[in-house]
Short mmCIF file of C-alpha atoms and ligand atoms in Angstrom, two decimals:
data_model
loop_
_atom_site.label_atom_id
_atom_site.label_comp_id
_atom_site.label_asym_id
_atom_site.label_seq_id
_atom_site.Cartn_x
_atom_site.Cartn_y
_atom_site.Cartn_z
CA MET A 1 113.12 108.60 121.63
CA ASP A 2 115.57 111.32 122.63
CA PRO A 3 113.64 113.62 125.05
CA THR A 4 115.21 116.82 123.71
CA LEU A 5 114.23 116.00 120.12
CA ARG A 6 110.77 115.00 121.30
CA ALA A 7 110.27 118.30 123.11
CA ARG A 8 111.47 120.27 120.08
CA LEU A 9 109.16 118.37 117.70
CA GLN A 10 106.22 118.78 120.08
CA ARG A 11 106.81 122.54 120.14
CA ILE A 12 106.66 122.60 116.32
CA VAL A 13 103.65 120.36 115.59
CA GLY A 14 101.84 120.19 118.95
CA PRO A 15 102.13 117.36 121.50
CA THR A 16 99.41 115.14 119.98
CA HIS A 17 101.16 115.03 116.62
CA VAL A 18 104.37 113.42 117.84
CA ILE A 19 103.40 109.78 118.23
CA HIS A 20 105.60 107.39 120.13
CA ASP A 21 103.37 104.76 121.69
CA PRO A 22 103.73 101.47 119.79
CA GLU A 23 100.01 100.87 119.27
CA THR A 24 99.35 104.19 117.51
CA ARG A 25 102.63 103.94 115.57
CA ALA A 26 101.80 100.46 114.22
CA SER A 27 99.78 101.47 111.14
CA TYR A 28 102.67 103.72 110.01
CA GLU A 29 105.25 100.94 110.45
CA THR A 30 103.96 98.19 108.12
CA ASP A 31 103.34 98.71 104.44
CA TRP A 32 100.23 97.75 102.44
CA THR A 33 101.70 94.41 101.32
CA ARG A 34 102.63 93.41 104.92
CA ARG A 35 105.97 92.26 103.48
CA PHE A 36 107.89 95.31 104.71
CA SER A 37 107.89 96.73 108.22
CA GLY A 38 110.22 98.26 110.80
CA THR A 39 110.14 100.09 114.09
CA ALA A 40 109.88 103.89 113.91
CA ALA A 41 111.63 106.09 116.47
CA PHE A 42 108.46 108.25 116.32
CA VAL A 43 105.80 109.48 113.91
CA VAL A 44 105.61 113.23 113.39
CA ARG A 45 102.60 114.85 111.71
CA PRO A 46 103.20 118.46 110.64
CA ALA A 47 100.27 120.57 109.46
CA ASP A 48 101.91 122.83 106.89
CA THR A 49 105.04 123.56 104.90
CA SER A 50 106.73 125.69 107.54
CA GLN A 51 106.26 122.95 110.14
CA VAL A 52 107.73 120.39 107.67
CA ALA A 53 110.76 122.66 107.21
CA ARG A 54 111.30 123.07 110.96
CA VAL A 55 110.88 119.32 111.56
CA LEU A 56 113.53 118.61 108.91
CA GLN A 57 115.95 121.13 110.41
CA CYS A 58 115.48 119.64 113.87
CA CYS A 59 115.92 116.03 112.73
CA ARG A 60 118.97 116.94 110.67
CA GLU A 61 120.58 118.60 113.67
CA ALA A 62 119.76 115.55 115.80
CA GLY A 63 121.07 113.21 113.08
CA VAL A 64 117.76 111.33 112.88
CA PRO A 65 116.67 110.25 109.37
CA LEU A 66 113.05 110.48 108.23
CA VAL A 67 110.81 108.35 106.02
CA PRO A 68 108.25 110.59 104.28
CA GLN A 69 104.85 108.90 104.20
CA GLY A 70 101.56 109.74 102.48
CA GLY A 71 98.78 107.14 102.29
CA ASN A 72 101.18 104.21 102.86
CA THR A 73 99.81 102.38 99.80
CA GLY A 74 103.27 102.04 98.20
CA LEU A 75 104.15 98.48 97.20
CA VAL A 76 107.98 98.45 97.32
CA GLY A 77 108.75 99.04 101.01
CA GLY A 78 109.81 102.68 100.59
CA SER A 79 107.14 104.22 102.82
CA VAL A 80 107.91 102.46 106.12
CA PRO A 81 110.91 102.60 108.47
CA ARG A 82 113.70 100.07 108.25
CA SER A 83 115.90 100.75 111.27
CA GLY A 84 114.66 103.35 113.71
CA GLU A 85 114.03 106.29 111.36
CA GLY A 86 111.21 108.70 112.22
CA VAL A 87 108.12 108.62 110.01
CA LEU A 88 107.18 112.03 108.60
CA SER A 89 103.48 111.76 107.81
CA LEU A 90 102.23 114.32 105.29
CA ARG A 91 98.54 113.46 105.61
CA ARG A 92 97.63 116.65 107.50
CA LEU A 93 98.67 118.74 104.49
CA ASP A 94 95.22 118.13 103.09
CA THR A 95 94.02 121.46 101.71
CA ILE A 96 92.65 121.80 98.19
CA GLU A 97 93.45 125.37 97.20
CA ASP A 98 93.37 127.49 94.13
CA PHE A 99 91.22 125.36 91.81
CA ASP A 100 91.03 127.25 88.50
CA PRO A 101 88.09 125.83 86.52
CA VAL A 102 88.89 128.04 83.53
CA ALA A 103 92.50 126.91 83.12
CA GLY A 104 91.81 123.38 84.43
CA GLU A 105 94.54 123.58 87.06
CA VAL A 106 94.58 122.99 90.80
CA THR A 107 97.02 123.34 93.68
CA VAL A 108 96.71 120.78 96.47
CA GLY A 109 98.47 119.87 99.69
CA ALA A 110 100.60 116.73 99.45
CA GLY A 111 98.28 114.84 101.82
CA VAL A 112 95.10 115.24 99.74
CA THR A 113 93.90 111.83 98.56
CA LEU A 114 93.29 111.16 94.88
CA GLU A 115 89.64 110.29 95.55
CA ARG A 116 89.01 113.57 97.38
CA LEU A 117 90.53 115.55 94.54
CA GLN A 118 88.46 113.62 91.97
CA GLN A 119 85.30 114.39 93.94
CA HIS A 120 86.27 118.06 94.18
CA VAL A 121 86.97 118.73 90.49
CA ARG A 122 84.55 116.40 88.66
CA PRO A 123 81.37 118.44 89.30
CA ALA A 124 83.12 121.41 87.63
CA GLY A 125 83.83 119.36 84.49
CA TRP A 126 87.44 118.38 85.22
CA ASP A 127 89.24 115.21 86.26
CA VAL A 128 92.69 114.00 87.34
CA GLY A 129 94.70 112.37 84.52
CA VAL A 130 95.99 109.51 86.70
CA ASP A 131 93.61 107.00 88.27
CA LEU A 132 94.39 103.93 90.34
CA ALA A 133 92.62 101.43 92.58
CA SER A 134 94.23 102.82 95.76
CA ARG A 135 92.52 106.19 95.16
CA ALA A 136 90.80 106.30 98.58
CA SER A 137 94.14 106.39 100.45
CA ALA A 138 96.93 107.29 97.99
CA THR A 139 97.93 110.95 98.37
CA ILE A 140 98.85 113.35 95.61
CA GLY A 141 102.27 113.89 97.25
CA GLY A 142 102.91 110.14 97.32
CA MET A 143 101.71 109.79 93.75
CA VAL A 144 104.17 112.45 92.58
CA ALA A 145 106.96 110.94 94.71
CA THR A 146 106.41 107.55 93.01
CA ASN A 147 105.48 108.99 89.59
CA ALA A 148 102.39 106.77 89.81
CA GLY A 149 101.04 105.30 86.58
CA GLY A 150 97.70 103.54 86.88
CA VAL A 151 95.05 102.67 84.34
CA ARG A 152 95.06 105.71 82.03
CA VAL A 153 98.70 106.09 81.12
CA ILE A 154 98.10 105.27 77.45
CA ARG A 155 95.99 108.42 77.15
CA TYR A 156 97.35 110.88 79.71
CA GLY A 157 100.76 109.62 80.84
CA PRO A 158 101.97 109.07 84.43
CA MET A 159 101.92 111.57 87.32
CA ARG A 160 104.98 113.48 86.08
CA HIS A 161 103.00 114.48 82.97
CA GLN A 162 100.24 116.04 85.10
CA LEU A 163 102.70 118.17 87.06
CA ILE A 164 102.90 121.90 86.36
CA GLY A 165 104.71 122.85 89.53
CA LEU A 166 105.34 121.96 93.13
CA GLU A 167 106.60 123.11 96.49
CA ALA A 168 109.05 120.93 98.41
CA VAL A 169 111.25 121.10 101.47
CA LEU A 170 114.89 120.17 100.97
CA ALA A 171 116.90 118.15 103.49
CA ASP A 172 118.30 121.30 105.13
CA GLY A 173 114.83 122.79 105.61
CA ALA A 174 115.03 125.20 102.65
CA ILE A 175 111.74 125.58 100.77
CA LEU A 176 111.79 125.09 97.01
CA SER A 177 108.79 126.81 95.42
CA ARG A 178 107.85 126.27 91.80
CA LEU A 179 104.15 126.80 92.26
CA PRO A 180 103.13 129.47 89.74
CA GLY A 181 103.29 126.62 87.27
CA LEU A 182 103.65 128.56 84.06
CA LEU A 183 103.08 126.26 81.10
CA LYS A 184 106.23 127.67 79.44
CA ASP A 185 109.12 128.20 81.84
CA ASN A 186 112.57 127.09 80.69
CA THR A 187 114.62 128.61 83.48
CA GLY A 188 117.21 126.03 84.42
CA TYR A 189 116.79 122.46 85.58
CA ASP A 190 113.34 120.87 85.79
CA LEU A 191 113.46 120.19 89.53
CA PRO A 192 109.76 119.25 89.85
CA GLY A 193 110.32 116.67 87.09
CA LEU A 194 113.34 115.35 89.03
CA LEU A 195 111.37 115.06 92.28
CA ALA A 196 108.64 113.09 90.49
CA GLY A 197 109.68 109.48 91.07
CA SER A 198 112.38 110.32 93.64
CA GLU A 199 110.55 108.24 96.30
CA GLY A 200 111.14 110.64 99.19
CA THR A 201 114.93 110.50 98.82
CA LEU A 202 115.59 114.06 97.55
CA ALA A 203 112.98 116.32 99.16
CA VAL A 204 109.63 116.32 100.92
CA ILE A 205 106.84 117.38 98.57
CA THR A 206 104.40 119.69 100.36
CA ARG A 207 102.17 121.19 97.63
CA VAL A 208 101.51 120.21 94.04
CA ARG A 209 100.07 122.10 91.07
CA LEU A 210 98.39 119.78 88.56
CA ARG A 211 97.06 120.16 85.06
CA LEU A 212 93.57 118.59 84.94
CA ILE A 213 91.87 116.78 82.05
CA PRO A 214 88.26 117.23 80.90
CA ASN A 215 85.87 114.99 82.81
CA ARG A 216 84.41 112.50 80.34
CA PRO A 217 81.42 110.77 81.92
CA ALA A 218 80.33 109.11 78.63
CA ARG A 219 82.17 105.81 78.98
CA ALA A 220 82.11 102.27 77.61
CA VAL A 221 83.90 99.27 79.07
CA ALA A 222 84.44 95.98 77.22
CA LEU A 223 85.61 92.74 78.79
CA ILE A 224 86.79 90.12 76.31
CA GLY A 225 87.88 86.50 76.79
CA LEU A 226 90.75 85.56 74.47
CA PRO A 227 93.13 82.68 73.67
CA SER A 228 96.39 84.56 74.43
CA VAL A 229 98.22 87.81 75.22
CA ALA A 230 99.14 88.03 71.53
CA ALA A 231 95.43 88.01 70.62
CA ALA A 232 94.76 90.69 73.28
CA LEU A 233 97.52 92.92 71.92
CA GLU A 234 96.18 92.57 68.40
CA ILE A 235 92.83 93.95 69.61
CA VAL A 236 94.56 96.75 71.52
CA ARG A 237 96.44 97.66 68.33
CA ALA A 238 93.26 97.77 66.24
CA VAL A 239 91.21 99.76 68.78
CA ARG A 240 94.04 102.16 69.53
CA ALA A 241 94.55 102.96 65.86
CA ALA A 242 90.86 103.69 65.30
CA ALA A 243 89.58 105.03 68.64
CA PRO A 244 91.33 108.08 70.11
CA THR A 245 88.91 107.69 73.03
CA LEU A 246 90.73 104.57 74.27
CA GLU A 247 91.79 105.22 77.84
CA ALA A 248 92.59 101.81 79.39
CA ALA A 249 93.73 98.43 78.04
CA GLU A 250 94.19 95.99 80.91
CA VAL A 251 94.84 92.23 81.05
CA PHE A 252 94.40 89.44 83.56
CA PHE A 253 94.44 85.65 83.52
CA PRO A 254 92.36 82.73 84.87
CA GLU A 255 94.44 82.19 88.01
CA GLY A 256 93.99 85.85 89.06
CA LEU A 257 90.29 85.84 88.16
CA ALA A 258 89.81 82.71 90.30
CA LEU A 259 91.29 84.55 93.31
CA VAL A 260 89.11 87.61 92.68
CA LEU A 261 85.98 85.42 92.51
CA ARG A 262 86.99 83.56 95.67
CA HIS A 263 87.73 86.65 97.75
CA THR A 264 85.03 89.02 96.52
CA GLY A 265 82.05 86.75 95.93
CA LEU A 266 81.64 88.09 92.36
CA ARG A 267 80.22 85.72 89.73
CA ALA A 268 82.35 84.58 86.77
CA PRO A 269 81.98 86.96 83.80
CA PHE A 270 81.55 84.24 81.15
CA ALA A 271 80.06 80.75 80.97
CA ARG A 272 83.54 79.29 80.45
CA PRO A 273 87.10 80.38 81.34
CA TYR A 274 89.54 81.87 78.81
CA PRO A 275 93.37 81.86 78.83
CA CYS A 276 93.49 85.68 78.82
CA TYR A 277 91.05 88.53 79.58
CA LEU A 278 91.28 92.02 78.08
CA LEU A 279 89.43 95.01 79.55
CA LEU A 280 89.11 98.13 77.40
CA GLU A 281 87.68 101.49 78.41
CA CYS A 282 86.82 104.33 76.03
CA ALA A 283 85.70 107.77 77.20
CA GLY A 284 84.44 110.71 75.17
CA ALA A 285 82.17 113.73 75.05
CA THR A 286 79.49 111.49 73.49
CA ASP A 287 78.74 107.80 74.09
CA PRO A 288 81.76 105.84 72.78
CA ALA A 289 79.92 102.48 72.98
CA PRO A 290 78.61 102.25 69.37
CA ALA A 291 82.07 102.93 67.89
CA LEU A 292 83.76 100.48 70.28
CA ALA A 293 81.14 97.78 69.54
CA ALA A 294 81.58 98.27 65.80
CA LEU A 295 85.36 97.97 66.11
CA LEU A 296 85.17 94.81 68.21
CA GLU A 297 82.42 93.11 66.20
CA PRO A 298 84.68 91.52 63.54
CA LEU A 299 87.44 90.75 66.08
CA VAL A 300 85.77 88.95 68.98
CA ASP A 301 83.45 86.00 69.66
CA PRO A 302 80.17 87.52 70.94
CA ALA A 303 79.92 84.79 73.60
CA ALA A 304 83.26 85.99 75.00
CA ALA A 305 82.55 89.72 75.10
CA LEU A 306 80.65 92.00 77.48
CA LEU A 307 80.01 95.70 76.90
CA ALA A 308 78.90 98.07 79.67
CA THR A 309 77.93 101.73 79.56
CA ASP A 310 76.00 102.38 82.79
CA ARG A 311 78.12 103.18 85.82
CA PRO A 312 77.15 100.09 87.92
CA ASP A 313 77.75 97.75 84.97
CA ARG A 314 81.10 99.37 84.17
CA ASP A 315 82.15 99.16 87.82
CA ARG A 316 81.21 95.48 87.87
CA LEU A 317 83.52 94.76 84.89
CA TRP A 318 86.32 96.89 86.38
CA ALA A 319 86.04 94.98 89.68
CA TYR A 320 87.38 91.81 87.99
CA ARG A 321 90.57 93.74 87.21
CA GLU A 322 90.87 96.27 90.03
CA ARG A 323 90.28 93.82 92.86
CA HIS A 324 93.27 91.63 91.92
CA THR A 325 95.57 93.40 94.42
CA GLU A 326 93.34 92.81 97.44
CA ALA A 327 92.44 89.25 96.34
CA ILE A 328 96.13 88.32 96.05
CA SER A 329 96.90 89.83 99.46
CA ALA A 330 93.98 87.95 101.00
CA GLU A 331 95.63 84.75 99.79
CA GLY A 332 99.08 85.46 101.27
CA ILE A 333 101.97 87.93 101.29
CA PRO A 334 103.12 88.23 97.67
CA HIS A 335 106.43 89.26 96.14
CA LYS A 336 105.27 92.03 93.81
CA LEU A 337 107.31 92.54 90.65
CA ASP A 338 106.03 95.43 88.57
CA VAL A 339 107.79 95.35 85.19
CA THR A 340 107.50 96.84 81.69
CA LEU A 341 108.46 95.22 78.43
CA PRO A 342 108.68 96.63 74.95
CA ILE A 343 105.12 95.96 73.78
CA GLY A 344 106.35 93.66 70.99
CA ARG A 345 107.89 91.36 73.61
CA LEU A 346 105.07 91.29 76.13
CA ALA A 347 103.52 88.05 74.83
CA GLN A 348 106.93 86.32 74.77
CA PHE A 349 107.64 87.50 78.33
CA GLU A 350 104.28 86.24 79.61
CA ARG A 351 105.01 82.77 78.19
CA GLU A 352 108.64 82.61 79.26
CA VAL A 353 108.18 83.96 82.78
CA ARG A 354 105.79 81.12 83.55
CA SER A 355 108.18 78.45 82.20
CA HIS A 356 111.25 80.01 83.90
CA LEU A 357 109.42 80.06 87.23
CA ALA A 358 108.19 76.49 86.86
CA ALA A 359 111.80 75.37 86.30
CA LEU A 360 113.65 77.63 88.78
CA ALA A 361 111.17 78.25 91.58
CA PRO A 362 108.47 75.59 91.42
CA SER A 363 106.99 76.65 94.76
CA ALA A 364 106.23 80.15 93.40
CA ARG A 365 102.61 80.62 92.39
CA PRO A 366 102.57 83.39 89.76
CA ILE A 367 99.52 85.64 89.41
CA LEU A 368 99.90 88.05 86.48
CA PHE A 369 97.83 91.08 85.51
CA GLY A 370 98.47 94.62 84.40
CA HIS A 371 98.33 97.47 81.99
CA ALA A 372 98.76 95.77 78.60
CA GLY A 373 98.46 99.02 76.66
CA ASP A 374 101.76 100.31 78.05
CA GLY A 375 103.60 96.97 78.28
CA ASN A 376 103.32 96.89 82.09
CA LEU A 377 102.70 93.52 83.74
CA HIS A 378 102.45 92.93 87.50
CA VAL A 379 104.07 89.59 88.31
CA ASN A 380 102.84 88.62 91.78
CA LEU A 381 104.43 85.57 93.37
CA LEU A 382 102.61 83.78 96.16
CA GLY A 383 103.91 80.85 98.17
CA LEU A 384 107.45 82.21 98.75
CA PRO A 385 109.16 83.09 102.06
CA PRO A 386 109.52 86.92 102.30
CA ASP A 387 113.32 86.75 102.08
CA ASP A 388 113.73 84.13 99.34
CA GLU A 389 114.65 86.18 96.27
CA THR A 390 115.50 83.37 93.83
CA ALA A 391 112.28 83.76 91.89
CA ASP A 392 112.46 87.59 91.93
CA ASP A 393 115.95 87.32 90.49
CA ALA A 394 114.85 84.98 87.68
CA VAL A 395 111.93 87.23 86.70
CA LEU A 396 113.90 90.49 86.76
CA ARG A 397 116.82 89.03 84.79
CA LEU A 398 114.38 87.80 82.15
CA VAL A 399 112.86 91.30 81.99
CA ALA A 400 116.30 92.88 81.51
CA SER A 401 117.30 90.34 78.85
CA LEU A 402 114.18 91.28 76.85
CA GLY A 403 114.95 95.02 77.02
CA GLY A 404 112.38 95.85 79.72
CA SER A 405 112.47 97.77 82.99
CA ILE A 406 112.49 96.22 86.48
CA SER A 407 110.07 98.90 87.72
CA ALA A 408 107.27 100.25 85.57
CA GLU A 409 105.29 102.36 88.03
CA HIS A 410 105.76 101.33 91.68
CA GLY A 411 109.39 102.45 92.03
CA ILE A 412 112.49 100.74 93.43
CA GLY A 413 111.93 101.28 97.16
CA ILE A 414 113.88 98.64 99.00
CA ALA A 415 112.25 95.72 97.19
CA LYS A 416 114.03 96.17 93.84
CA LYS A 417 117.31 97.72 95.02
CA PRO A 418 119.51 94.66 94.36
CA TRP A 419 118.50 94.65 90.68
CA LEU A 420 118.73 98.36 89.83
CA HIS A 421 122.01 97.74 88.00
CA LEU A 422 120.22 95.42 85.54
CA THR A 423 118.49 98.31 83.79
CA ARG A 424 120.61 101.35 84.81
CA SER A 425 124.18 101.72 83.59
CA PRO A 426 127.16 102.62 85.88
CA ALA A 427 127.11 106.17 84.45
CA ASP A 428 123.41 106.48 85.20
CA LEU A 429 123.82 105.16 88.76
CA HIS A 430 126.76 107.51 89.34
CA ALA A 431 124.72 110.53 88.18
CA MET A 432 121.75 109.59 90.40
CA GLN A 433 124.01 109.10 93.43
CA ALA A 434 125.72 112.44 92.78
CA ILE A 435 122.31 114.14 92.84
CA LYS A 436 121.42 112.40 96.09
CA ARG A 437 124.72 113.46 97.71
CA ALA A 438 124.25 117.06 96.55
CA LEU A 439 120.67 117.44 97.77
CA ASP A 440 120.90 115.34 100.93
CA PRO A 441 124.55 115.26 102.02
CA ALA A 442 123.75 114.00 105.52
CA GLY A 443 121.49 111.23 104.18
CA ILE A 444 118.44 112.02 106.29
CA LEU A 445 115.76 111.58 103.62
CA ASN A 446 114.59 107.99 103.21
CA PRO A 447 118.06 106.43 103.49
CA GLY A 448 118.43 103.00 101.87
CA VAL A 449 115.66 103.59 99.35
CA ILE A 450 116.57 103.21 95.63
CA PHE A 451 120.25 102.60 96.54
CA ASP A 452 122.54 102.41 99.55
CA LEU A 453 124.94 105.31 99.87
CA ASP A 454 127.74 105.67 102.38
CA HIS A 455 127.44 109.35 103.29
CA THR A 456 130.63 109.30 105.35
CA ALA A 457 132.74 108.15 102.36
CA PRO A 458 134.06 110.76 99.91
CA ALA A 459 132.19 110.83 96.59
CA PRO A 460 134.06 108.82 93.93
CA ASP A 461 135.73 111.12 91.39
CA HIS A 462 135.57 108.65 88.53
CA LEU A 463 133.01 106.27 87.11
CA PRO A 464 133.14 102.72 88.41
P1 FAD B 501 103.25 106.20 100.26
O1 FAD B 501 102.99 104.76 100.10
O2 FAD B 501 103.00 106.78 101.59
O3 FAD B 501 104.76 106.51 99.83
C1 FAD B 501 105.30 106.02 98.64
C2 FAD B 501 106.71 106.60 98.43
O4 FAD B 501 106.63 108.02 98.25
C3 FAD B 501 107.63 106.40 99.62
O5 FAD B 501 108.94 106.23 99.14
C4 FAD B 501 107.51 107.70 100.40
O6 FAD B 501 108.68 107.98 101.16
C5 FAD B 501 107.32 108.72 99.30
N1 FAD B 501 106.45 109.85 99.66
C6 FAD B 501 105.15 109.82 100.03
N2 FAD B 501 104.69 111.08 100.20
C7 FAD B 501 105.73 111.90 99.95
C8 FAD B 501 105.88 113.32 99.96
N3 FAD B 501 104.87 114.16 100.24
N4 FAD B 501 107.12 113.84 99.66
C9 FAD B 501 108.15 113.03 99.35
N5 FAD B 501 108.06 111.68 99.33
C10 FAD B 501 106.85 111.14 99.61
N6 FAD B 501 100.63 102.45 91.78
C11 FAD B 501 100.65 102.77 90.47
O7 FAD B 501 101.58 103.43 90.01
N7 FAD B 501 99.65 102.36 89.63
C12 FAD B 501 98.59 101.65 90.07
O8 FAD B 501 97.72 101.27 89.29
C13 FAD B 501 98.53 101.34 91.45
N8 FAD B 501 97.48 100.67 91.95
C14 FAD B 501 97.45 100.34 93.27
C15 FAD B 501 96.37 99.62 93.76
C16 FAD B 501 96.33 99.25 95.08
C17 FAD B 501 95.13 98.49 95.60
C18 FAD B 501 97.40 99.59 95.95
C19 FAD B 501 97.37 99.22 97.40
C20 FAD B 501 98.49 100.30 95.47
C21 FAD B 501 98.52 100.68 94.13
N9 FAD B 501 99.58 101.42 93.60
C22 FAD B 501 99.60 101.75 92.28
C23 FAD B 501 100.71 101.80 94.47
C24 FAD B 501 100.50 103.11 95.28
O9 FAD B 501 99.13 103.39 95.48
C25 FAD B 501 101.18 104.27 94.58
O10 FAD B 501 102.57 104.07 94.56
C26 FAD B 501 100.89 105.64 95.23
O11 FAD B 501 101.44 106.63 94.39
C27 FAD B 501 101.48 105.80 96.62
O12 FAD B 501 100.91 106.94 97.25
P2 FAD B 501 100.91 107.08 98.84
O13 FAD B 501 100.39 108.41 99.20
O14 FAD B 501 100.23 105.92 99.44
O15 FAD B 501 102.47 107.03 99.14
C1 MLT B 502 97.43 97.79 89.79
O1 MLT B 502 97.66 98.03 88.61
O2 MLT B 502 96.33 97.34 90.18
C2 MLT B 502 98.48 98.08 90.76
O3 MLT B 502 99.64 98.59 90.27
C3 MLT B 502 98.51 97.36 92.04
C4 MLT B 502 99.29 96.08 92.03
O4 MLT B 502 100.26 95.94 91.28
O5 MLT B 502 98.95 95.21 92.84
ZN1 ZN B 503 99.47 98.86 88.13
#
């Protein structure tokens, strides 16, 4: 690391927060999947917005790019260095400030974890609209930067929908502040909305103002064994139409369940296996179980259905679904393809993706699961070398041919970059690249994520 830059960074954040020894750097250099890693020039850990701004100014002057990093739970390789960038860790920005229990709004530092925020607001009757299994480590800043989805999107939408305002540092160190978070505020472009899902490529998010949802502790979870995805979607349709309390509609399959049982020691939920499993959760001010049971009664075989209302029983049913990610990773390093389909084509996709893979990439071992209610399936492929993308290509082309998206909720990162053109037109790509050039002309924020841009070349003046 350049000694002048090191001394300048140490003056800004303090000597202990510029990390350069390889052992301490290691956990910042490899992502959660273990598929993506690179050597960082250094890790810098600012404590507040003004330190973030000064770090950015310094690194820009030194021509050293930065990879913003929150909890490092991202699954597309966007949170770790590729070729000697510095890692800008936002985890020390961990203050929960200005919680307004009357309005149901809160302002938090980017480094606050989802779990800590949940624990902070729930006793006061509020909750965070987005929930996901990585809650203990995922940060609110990272969740905004990826526009995280999770298990409640059918009721509350993704992270962008929870956002009332934010504060961010631009590539030149200027601070963008949209924190008052007025519910009605049509003054120019929606920059917070643009930064949601920008994966650290346009600005560094330092504080976030969120709209909260009422905490609904009265919950019921059903786990149902079914013959097919089509049968699962039919139940989702019926419950959704009749139960406004429906919050989650998740699916998984026998091959994923087998891995979860093997790696967690849980017992099988039913006496026999089923081709498809559907997990539903309803939440209301009063116990939603009787209404859910009445809705399911004519639709499901009682031997293939479990209903839980107490917290430990609900958690046990959720574990079959939520522990897929860790069970798959315990088995090997997967290629993770997070895709959405129009809901009417989800069943067709699930059938065809298996037959395409069997024909084109027989060594790939597909493990599917996901958020059936919003058409989002996670296609995990085990048994492939990290760099063999034949199977990824087959899956993503099938998704595009069926009118879906190659990234539902995890983002593009570096993992999906080669296929961005499948679901974004040349005009769309051109507009996104123009925004990147305008906000980060020197290319110091997460270069190589979403797309590759040659910052030394003049911007094209016509569409490709
Ligand atoms: P990181 O992994 O550190 O970073 C992710 C991206 O955001 C990177 O591109 C990084 O550069 C950028 N970034 C991070 N912080 C900032 C910041 N302050 N400013 C600007 N850019 C920033 N995702 C879902 O959407 N739904 C799920 O259901 C879900 N479940 C998961 C379950 C498990 C077990 C795991 C391991 C992951 C899961 N994820 C899920 C993926 C991941 O948790 C989310 O993408 C999460 O939003 C990432 O947050 P993070 O703080 O870990 O960000
Ligand atoms: C999930 O829904 O559990 C996640 O998005 C994580 C994953 O895809 O592995
Ligand atoms: Zn998911």
